[in-house]
GROMACS .gro file of C-alpha atoms in nm:
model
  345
    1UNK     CA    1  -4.987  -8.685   5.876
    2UNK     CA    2  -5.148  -8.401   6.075
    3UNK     CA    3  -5.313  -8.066   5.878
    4UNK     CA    4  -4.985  -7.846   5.938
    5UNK     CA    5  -4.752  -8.117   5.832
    6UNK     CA    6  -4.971  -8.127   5.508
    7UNK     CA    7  -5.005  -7.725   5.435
    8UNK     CA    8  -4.629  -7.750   5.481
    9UNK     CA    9  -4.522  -7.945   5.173
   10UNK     CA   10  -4.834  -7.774   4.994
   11UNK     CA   11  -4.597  -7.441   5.036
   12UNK     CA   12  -4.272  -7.638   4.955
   13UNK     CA   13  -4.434  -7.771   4.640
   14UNK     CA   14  -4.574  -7.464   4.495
   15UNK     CA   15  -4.220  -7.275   4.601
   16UNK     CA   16  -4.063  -7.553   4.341
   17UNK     CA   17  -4.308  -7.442   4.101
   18UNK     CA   18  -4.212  -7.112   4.101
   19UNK     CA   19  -3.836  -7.213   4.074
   20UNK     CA   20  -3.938  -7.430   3.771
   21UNK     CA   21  -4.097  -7.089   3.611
   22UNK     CA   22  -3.829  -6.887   3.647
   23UNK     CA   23  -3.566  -7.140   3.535
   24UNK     CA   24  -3.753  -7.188   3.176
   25UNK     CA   25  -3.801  -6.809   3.151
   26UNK     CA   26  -3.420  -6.793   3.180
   27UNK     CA   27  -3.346  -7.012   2.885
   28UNK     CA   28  -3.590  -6.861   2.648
   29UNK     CA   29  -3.367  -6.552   2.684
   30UNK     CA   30  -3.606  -6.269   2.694
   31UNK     CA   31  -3.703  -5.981   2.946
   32UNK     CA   32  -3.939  -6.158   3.131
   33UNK     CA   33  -3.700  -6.241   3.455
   34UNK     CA   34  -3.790  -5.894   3.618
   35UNK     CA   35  -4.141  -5.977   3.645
   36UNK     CA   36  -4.089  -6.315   3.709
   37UNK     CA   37  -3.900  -6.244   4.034
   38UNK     CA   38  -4.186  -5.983   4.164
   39UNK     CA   39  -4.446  -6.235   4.158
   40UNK     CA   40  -4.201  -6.510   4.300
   41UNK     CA   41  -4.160  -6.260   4.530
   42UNK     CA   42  -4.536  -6.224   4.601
   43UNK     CA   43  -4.554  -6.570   4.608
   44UNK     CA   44  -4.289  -6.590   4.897
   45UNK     CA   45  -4.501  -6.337   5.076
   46UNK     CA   46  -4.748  -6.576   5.088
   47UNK     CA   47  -4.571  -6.832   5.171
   48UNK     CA   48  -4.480  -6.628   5.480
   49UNK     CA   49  -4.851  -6.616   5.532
   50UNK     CA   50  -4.918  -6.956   5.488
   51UNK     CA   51  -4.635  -7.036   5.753
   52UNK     CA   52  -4.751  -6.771   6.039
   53UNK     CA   53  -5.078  -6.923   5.980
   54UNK     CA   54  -4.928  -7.251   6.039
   55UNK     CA   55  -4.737  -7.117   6.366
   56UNK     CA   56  -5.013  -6.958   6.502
   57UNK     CA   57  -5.305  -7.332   6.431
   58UNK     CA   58  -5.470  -7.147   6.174
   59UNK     CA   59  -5.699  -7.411   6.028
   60UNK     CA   60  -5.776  -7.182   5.732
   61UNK     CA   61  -5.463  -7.170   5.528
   62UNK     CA   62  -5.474  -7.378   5.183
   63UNK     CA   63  -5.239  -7.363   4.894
   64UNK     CA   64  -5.479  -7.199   4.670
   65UNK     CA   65  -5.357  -6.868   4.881
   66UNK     CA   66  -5.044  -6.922   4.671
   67UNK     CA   67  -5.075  -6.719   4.317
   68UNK     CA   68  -5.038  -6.933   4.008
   69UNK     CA   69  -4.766  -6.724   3.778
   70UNK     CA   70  -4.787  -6.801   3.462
   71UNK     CA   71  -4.549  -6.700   3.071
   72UNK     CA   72  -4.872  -6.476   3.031
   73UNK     CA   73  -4.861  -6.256   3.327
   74UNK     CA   74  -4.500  -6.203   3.345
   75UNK     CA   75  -4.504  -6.093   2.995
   76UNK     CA   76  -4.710  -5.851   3.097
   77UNK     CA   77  -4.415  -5.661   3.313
   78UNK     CA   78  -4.148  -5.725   2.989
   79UNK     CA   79  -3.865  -5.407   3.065
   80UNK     CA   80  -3.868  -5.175   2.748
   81UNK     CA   81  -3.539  -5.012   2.571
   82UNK     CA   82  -3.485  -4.639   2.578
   83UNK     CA   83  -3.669  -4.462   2.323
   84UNK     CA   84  -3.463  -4.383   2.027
   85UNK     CA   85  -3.514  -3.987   1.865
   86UNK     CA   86  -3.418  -3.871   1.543
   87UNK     CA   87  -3.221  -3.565   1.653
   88UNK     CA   88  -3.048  -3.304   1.387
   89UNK     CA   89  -2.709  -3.132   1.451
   90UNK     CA   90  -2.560  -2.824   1.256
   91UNK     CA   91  -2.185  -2.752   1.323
   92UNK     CA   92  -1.895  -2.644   1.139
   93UNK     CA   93  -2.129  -2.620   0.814
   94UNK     CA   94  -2.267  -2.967   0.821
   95UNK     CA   95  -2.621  -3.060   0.917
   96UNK     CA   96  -2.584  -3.422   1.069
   97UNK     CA   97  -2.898  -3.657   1.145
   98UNK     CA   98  -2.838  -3.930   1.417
   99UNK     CA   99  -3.103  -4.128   1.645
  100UNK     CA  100  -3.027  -4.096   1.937
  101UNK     CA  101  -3.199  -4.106   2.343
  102UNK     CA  102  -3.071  -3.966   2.637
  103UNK     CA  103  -2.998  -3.578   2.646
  104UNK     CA  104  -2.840  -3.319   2.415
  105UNK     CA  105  -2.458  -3.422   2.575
  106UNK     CA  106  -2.562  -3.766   2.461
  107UNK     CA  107  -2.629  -3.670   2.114
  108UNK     CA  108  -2.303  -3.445   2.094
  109UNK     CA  109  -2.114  -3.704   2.169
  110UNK     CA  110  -2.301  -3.974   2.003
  111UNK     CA  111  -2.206  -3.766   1.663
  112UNK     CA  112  -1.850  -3.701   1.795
  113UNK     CA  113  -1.894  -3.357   1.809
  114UNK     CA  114  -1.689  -3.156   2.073
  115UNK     CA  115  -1.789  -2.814   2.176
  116UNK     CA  116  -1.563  -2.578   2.335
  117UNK     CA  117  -1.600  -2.330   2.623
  118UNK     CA  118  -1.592  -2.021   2.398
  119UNK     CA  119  -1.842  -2.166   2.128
  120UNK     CA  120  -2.235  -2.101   2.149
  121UNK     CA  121  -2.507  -2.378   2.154
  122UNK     CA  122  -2.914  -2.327   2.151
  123UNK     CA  123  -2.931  -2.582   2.371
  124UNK     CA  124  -2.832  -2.691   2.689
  125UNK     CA  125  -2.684  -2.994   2.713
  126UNK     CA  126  -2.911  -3.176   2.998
  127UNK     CA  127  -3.187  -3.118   2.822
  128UNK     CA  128  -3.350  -3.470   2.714
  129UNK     CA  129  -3.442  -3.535   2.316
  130UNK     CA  130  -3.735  -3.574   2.117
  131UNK     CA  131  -3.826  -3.585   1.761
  132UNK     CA  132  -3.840  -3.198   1.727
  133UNK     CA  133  -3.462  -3.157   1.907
  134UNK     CA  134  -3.261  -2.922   1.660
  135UNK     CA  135  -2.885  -2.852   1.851
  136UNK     CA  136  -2.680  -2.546   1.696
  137UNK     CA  137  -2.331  -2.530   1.738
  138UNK     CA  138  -2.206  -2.232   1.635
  139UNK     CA  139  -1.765  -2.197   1.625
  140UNK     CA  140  -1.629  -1.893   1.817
  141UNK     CA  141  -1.271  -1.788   1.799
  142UNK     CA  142  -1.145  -1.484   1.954
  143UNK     CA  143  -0.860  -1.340   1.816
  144UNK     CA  144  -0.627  -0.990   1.943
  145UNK     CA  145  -0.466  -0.738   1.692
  146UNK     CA  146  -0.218  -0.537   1.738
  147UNK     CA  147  -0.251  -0.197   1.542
  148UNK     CA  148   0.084   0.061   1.517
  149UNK     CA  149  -0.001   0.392   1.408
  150UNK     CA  150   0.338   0.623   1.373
  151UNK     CA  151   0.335   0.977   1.485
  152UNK     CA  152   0.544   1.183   1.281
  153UNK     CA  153   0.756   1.419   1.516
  154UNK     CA  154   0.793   1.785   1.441
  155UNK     CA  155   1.102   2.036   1.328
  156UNK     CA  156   1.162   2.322   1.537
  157UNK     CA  157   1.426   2.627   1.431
  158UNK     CA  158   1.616   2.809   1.696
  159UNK     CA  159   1.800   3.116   1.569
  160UNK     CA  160   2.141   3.250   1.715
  161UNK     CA  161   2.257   3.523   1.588
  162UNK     CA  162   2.614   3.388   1.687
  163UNK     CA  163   2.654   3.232   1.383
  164UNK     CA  164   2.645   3.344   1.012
  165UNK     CA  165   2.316   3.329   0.813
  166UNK     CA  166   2.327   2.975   0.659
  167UNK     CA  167   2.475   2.796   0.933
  168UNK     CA  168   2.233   2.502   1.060
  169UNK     CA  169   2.339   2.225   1.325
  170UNK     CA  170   2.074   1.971   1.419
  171UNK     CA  171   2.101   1.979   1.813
  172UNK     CA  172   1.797   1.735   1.868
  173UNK     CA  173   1.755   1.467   1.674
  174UNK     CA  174   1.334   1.427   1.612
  175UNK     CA  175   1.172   1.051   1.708
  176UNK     CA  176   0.877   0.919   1.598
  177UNK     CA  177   0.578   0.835   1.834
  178UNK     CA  178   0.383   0.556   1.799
  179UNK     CA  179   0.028   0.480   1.934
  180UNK     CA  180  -0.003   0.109   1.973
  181UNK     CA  181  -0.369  -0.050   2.016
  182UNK     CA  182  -0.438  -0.422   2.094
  183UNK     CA  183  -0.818  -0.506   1.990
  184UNK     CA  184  -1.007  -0.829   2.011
  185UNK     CA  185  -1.205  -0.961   1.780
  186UNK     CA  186  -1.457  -1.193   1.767
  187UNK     CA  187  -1.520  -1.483   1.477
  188UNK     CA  188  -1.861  -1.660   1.486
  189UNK     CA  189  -1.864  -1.961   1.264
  190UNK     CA  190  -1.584  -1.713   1.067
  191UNK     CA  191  -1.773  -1.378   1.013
  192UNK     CA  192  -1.651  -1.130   1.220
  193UNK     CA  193  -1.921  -1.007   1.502
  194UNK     CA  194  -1.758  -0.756   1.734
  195UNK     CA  195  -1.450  -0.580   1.822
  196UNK     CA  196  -1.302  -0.428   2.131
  197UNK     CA  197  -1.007  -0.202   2.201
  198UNK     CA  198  -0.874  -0.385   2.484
  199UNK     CA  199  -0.536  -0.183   2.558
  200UNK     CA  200  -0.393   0.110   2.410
  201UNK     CA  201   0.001   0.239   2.434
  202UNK     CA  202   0.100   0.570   2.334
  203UNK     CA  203   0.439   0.717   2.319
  204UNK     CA  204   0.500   1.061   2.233
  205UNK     CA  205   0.757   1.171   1.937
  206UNK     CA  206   1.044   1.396   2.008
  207UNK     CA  207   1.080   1.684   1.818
  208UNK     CA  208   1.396   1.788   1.582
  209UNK     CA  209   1.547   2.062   1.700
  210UNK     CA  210   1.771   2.277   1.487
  211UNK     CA  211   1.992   2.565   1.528
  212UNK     CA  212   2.028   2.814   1.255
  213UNK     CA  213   2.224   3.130   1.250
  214UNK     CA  214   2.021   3.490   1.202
  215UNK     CA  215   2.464   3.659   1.174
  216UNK     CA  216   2.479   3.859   0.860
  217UNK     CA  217   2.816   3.848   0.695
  218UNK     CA  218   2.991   4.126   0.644
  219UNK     CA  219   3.089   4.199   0.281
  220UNK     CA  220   3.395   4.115   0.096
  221UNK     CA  221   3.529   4.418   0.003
  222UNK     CA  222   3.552   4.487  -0.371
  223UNK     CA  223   3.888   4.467  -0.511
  224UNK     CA  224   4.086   4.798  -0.453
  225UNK     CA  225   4.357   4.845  -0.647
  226UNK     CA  226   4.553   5.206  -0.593
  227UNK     CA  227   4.509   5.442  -0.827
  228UNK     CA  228   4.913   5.532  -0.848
  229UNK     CA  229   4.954   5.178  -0.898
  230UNK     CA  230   4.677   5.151  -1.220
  231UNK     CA  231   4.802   5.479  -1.328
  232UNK     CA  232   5.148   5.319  -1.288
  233UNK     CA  233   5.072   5.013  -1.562
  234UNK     CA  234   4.939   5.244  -1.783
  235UNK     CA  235   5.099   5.441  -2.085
  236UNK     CA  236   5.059   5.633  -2.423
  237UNK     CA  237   5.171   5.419  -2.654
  238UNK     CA  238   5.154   5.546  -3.007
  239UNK     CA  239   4.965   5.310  -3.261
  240UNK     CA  240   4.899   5.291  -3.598
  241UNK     CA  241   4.625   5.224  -3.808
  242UNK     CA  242   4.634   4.874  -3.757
  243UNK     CA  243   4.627   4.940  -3.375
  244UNK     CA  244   4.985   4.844  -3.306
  245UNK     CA  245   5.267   4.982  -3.129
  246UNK     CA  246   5.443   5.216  -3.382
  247UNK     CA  247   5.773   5.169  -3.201
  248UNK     CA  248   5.832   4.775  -3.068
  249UNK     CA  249   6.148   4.555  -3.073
  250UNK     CA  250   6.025   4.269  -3.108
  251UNK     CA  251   5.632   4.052  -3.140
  252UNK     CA  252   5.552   3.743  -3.013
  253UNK     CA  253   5.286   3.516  -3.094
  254UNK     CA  254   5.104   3.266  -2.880
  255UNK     CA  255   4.825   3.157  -2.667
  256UNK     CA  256   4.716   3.332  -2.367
  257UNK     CA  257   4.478   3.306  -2.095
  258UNK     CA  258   4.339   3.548  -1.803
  259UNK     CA  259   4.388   3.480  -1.427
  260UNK     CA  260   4.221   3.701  -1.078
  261UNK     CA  261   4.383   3.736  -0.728
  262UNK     CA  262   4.223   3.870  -0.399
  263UNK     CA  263   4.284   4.224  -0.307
  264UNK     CA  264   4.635   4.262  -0.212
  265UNK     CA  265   4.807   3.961  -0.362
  266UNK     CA  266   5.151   3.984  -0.386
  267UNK     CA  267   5.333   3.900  -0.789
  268UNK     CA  268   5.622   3.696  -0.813
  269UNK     CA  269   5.838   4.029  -0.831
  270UNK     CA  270   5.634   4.151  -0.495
  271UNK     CA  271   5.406   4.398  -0.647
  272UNK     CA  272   5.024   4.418  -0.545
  273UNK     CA  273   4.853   4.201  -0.838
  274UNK     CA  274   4.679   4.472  -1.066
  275UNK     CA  275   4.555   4.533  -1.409
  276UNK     CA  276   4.864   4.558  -1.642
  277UNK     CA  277   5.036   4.318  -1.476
  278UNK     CA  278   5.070   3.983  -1.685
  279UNK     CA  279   5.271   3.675  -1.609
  280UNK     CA  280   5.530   3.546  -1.825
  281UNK     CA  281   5.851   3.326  -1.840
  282UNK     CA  282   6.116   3.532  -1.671
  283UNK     CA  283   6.337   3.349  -1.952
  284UNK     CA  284   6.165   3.466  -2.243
  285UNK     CA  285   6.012   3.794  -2.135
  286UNK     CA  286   6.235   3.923  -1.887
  287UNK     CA  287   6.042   4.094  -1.526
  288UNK     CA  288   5.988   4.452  -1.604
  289UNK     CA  289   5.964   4.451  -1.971
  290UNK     CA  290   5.730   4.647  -2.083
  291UNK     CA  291   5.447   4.548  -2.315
  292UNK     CA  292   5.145   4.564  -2.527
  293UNK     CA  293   4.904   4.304  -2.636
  294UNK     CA  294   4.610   4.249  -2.871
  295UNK     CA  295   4.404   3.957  -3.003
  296UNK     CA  296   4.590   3.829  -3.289
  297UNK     CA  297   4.220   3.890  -3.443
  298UNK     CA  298   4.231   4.232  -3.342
  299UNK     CA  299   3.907   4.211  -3.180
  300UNK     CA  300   4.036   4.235  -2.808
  301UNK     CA  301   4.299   4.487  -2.650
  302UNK     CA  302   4.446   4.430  -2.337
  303UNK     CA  303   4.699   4.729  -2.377
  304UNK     CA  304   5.005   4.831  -2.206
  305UNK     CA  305   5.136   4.592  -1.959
  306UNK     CA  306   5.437   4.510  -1.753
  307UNK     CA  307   5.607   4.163  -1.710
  308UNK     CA  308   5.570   4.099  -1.329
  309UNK     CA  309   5.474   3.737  -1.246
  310UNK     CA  310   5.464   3.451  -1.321
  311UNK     CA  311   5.295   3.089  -1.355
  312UNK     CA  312   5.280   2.744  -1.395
  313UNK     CA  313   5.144   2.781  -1.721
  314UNK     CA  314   5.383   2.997  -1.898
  315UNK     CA  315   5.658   2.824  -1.727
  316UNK     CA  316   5.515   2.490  -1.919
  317UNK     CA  317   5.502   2.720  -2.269
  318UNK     CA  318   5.164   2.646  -2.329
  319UNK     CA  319   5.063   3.017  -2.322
  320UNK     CA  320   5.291   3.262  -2.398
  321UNK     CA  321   5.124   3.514  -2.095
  322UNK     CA  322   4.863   3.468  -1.870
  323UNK     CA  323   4.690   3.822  -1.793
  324UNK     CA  324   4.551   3.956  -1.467
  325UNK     CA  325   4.176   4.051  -1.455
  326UNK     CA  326   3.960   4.226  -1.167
  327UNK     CA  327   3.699   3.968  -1.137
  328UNK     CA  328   3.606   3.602  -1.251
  329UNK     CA  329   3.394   3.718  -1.536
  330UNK     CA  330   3.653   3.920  -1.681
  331UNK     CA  331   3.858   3.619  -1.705
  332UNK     CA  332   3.570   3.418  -1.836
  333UNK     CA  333   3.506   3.684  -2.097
  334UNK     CA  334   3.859   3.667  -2.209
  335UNK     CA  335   3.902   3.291  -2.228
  336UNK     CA  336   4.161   3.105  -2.423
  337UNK     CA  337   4.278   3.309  -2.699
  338UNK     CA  338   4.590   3.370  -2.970
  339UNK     CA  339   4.757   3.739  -2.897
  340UNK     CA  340   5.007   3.929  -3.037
  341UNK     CA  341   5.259   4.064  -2.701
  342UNK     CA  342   5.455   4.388  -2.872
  343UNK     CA  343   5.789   4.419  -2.644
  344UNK     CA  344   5.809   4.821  -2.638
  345UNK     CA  345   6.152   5.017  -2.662
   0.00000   0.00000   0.00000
């Protein structure tokens, strides 16, 4: 067997050797395998060495060129874990503790903490960990308000003197104005931090307008009653002491009660209403009788009168006359009251 024939199976045994290595190292399970491989991999370096040498009649190659690899040195390049950090989190009032390696994203979602785009962190989250790593997460919710403030709208008066004094017609109806704002505000970890007014909307009231009329009325005129005519419905009548007629056919006794017209109402018999006309029942007192009445009491005195109307009252016999007054509060001052009606001669 020649010298190249001889380095040959010198390389082929000491390849098997390495083979044999790295086979054991596989079933004791460990880490060792990556170092293993480099120096079977320097090994087959020199191998290639050791067969150029042969190629080329080098009489100097021996297998002691070949390294011996031994459980020692490749325990030397054993592959080491990540390093774990105890890392602190505070978020949504908690303060959790996890170990943790990698970077701050790692931790986040290590603790299964999610952090949204609007929420803050002291921290970014490529940032690798270490012992001192403190992440902040603090919850920010933006929220927008709507704010309605009313505008009360104003009353205007516009006077025509077209109309009467105390005439009023609304010709505008008012509407309220409103100013509407829209603000946002901002909630960190739920304490309110800013706000902004992000819009604002204003529409304008309309004002009430309202007619009212400056026209003074002209005044009723007072009750007129013709002299002739008053003069007419009034006589001497003798009384005596006891301020009756001293000459009657006839007295009648009954209720009574007071009644007013406007100027130039007309009687039943077609004479202008006046003082000293009454109204009776043409059946009992016939029209044109002439009269004179008291109070029974004697406290009131209407006088001399003459039967001219007539009434729904008398006609029912629950007064006996009904007497015309100038005004309201003459009637009112005479009331409801018992009188004695003396039918003259």
């Amino acid at each position: 067997m020649s010298n190249n024939a001889k380095n040959c199976r010198g390389f082929a045994s000491a390849a098997g050797n390495c083979k044999k290595i790295l086979k054991n190292l596989k079933k004791m399970n460990t880490l060792k395998v990556k170092a293993a491989a480099v120096f079977a991999g320097v090994a087959a370096v020199s191998a290639i060495a050791v067969v150029s040498a042969v190629a080329f009649g080098s009489d100097s190659v021996t297998l002691s060129a070949v390294p011996q690899i031994t459980a020692d040195s490749a325990a030397v390049m054993t592959f080491m874990p990540p390093k774990e950090y105890d890392v602190q989190i505070s978020v949504d009032g908690k303060n959790l503790g996890i170990k943790c390696s990698g970077t701050v994203s790692d931790a986040l979602d290590a603790a299964g903490v999610t952090v949204y785009d609007d929420d803050l962190i002291n921290i970014g989250f490529s940032e690798p960990l270490n012992n001192s790593t403190n992440i902040v997460v603090n919850r920010v919710d933006i929220v927008e308000e709507v704010d309605v403030k009313i505008i009360e709208y104003a009353t205007k008066y516009r006077e025509d003197d077209s109309h009467l004094i105390g005439y009023t017609e609304t010709v505008v109806d008012g509407e309220e104005g409103e100013i509407e704002t829209t603000k946002r505000l901002v909630y960190v970890d739920g304490e309110l931090v800013s706000t902004a007014v992000i819009d604002k909307d204003v529409t304008d009231p309309v004002d009430e307008v309202i007619v009212v009329g400056t026209k003074e009325e002209e005044p009723e005129p007072e009750p007129v009653y013709e002299a002739a005519a008053a003069a007419a419905y009034t006589s001497d009548v003798a009384l005596d002491a006891n301020g009756a007629p001293v000459s009657y056919s006839q007295v009648l006794t009954g209720s009574s009660c007071a009644y007013t017209a406007p100027a130039g109402a007309l009687t039943s018999t077609g004479r202008t209403a006046a003082v000293g006309l009454v109204a009776v029942n043409p059946n009992i007192i016939p029209y044109g009788t002439e009269l004179y009445i008291t109070s029974s009491d004697g406290d009131k005195v209407y006088g001399y009168a003459i039967a001219a109307d007539t009434g729904g009252a008398v006609m029912r016999g629950s007064i006996i006359v009904d007497l015309f007054m100038n005004s309201e509060s003459d009637c009112y001052d005479w009331g409801r009251r018992d009188v004695n009606v003396y039918i003259l001669n």
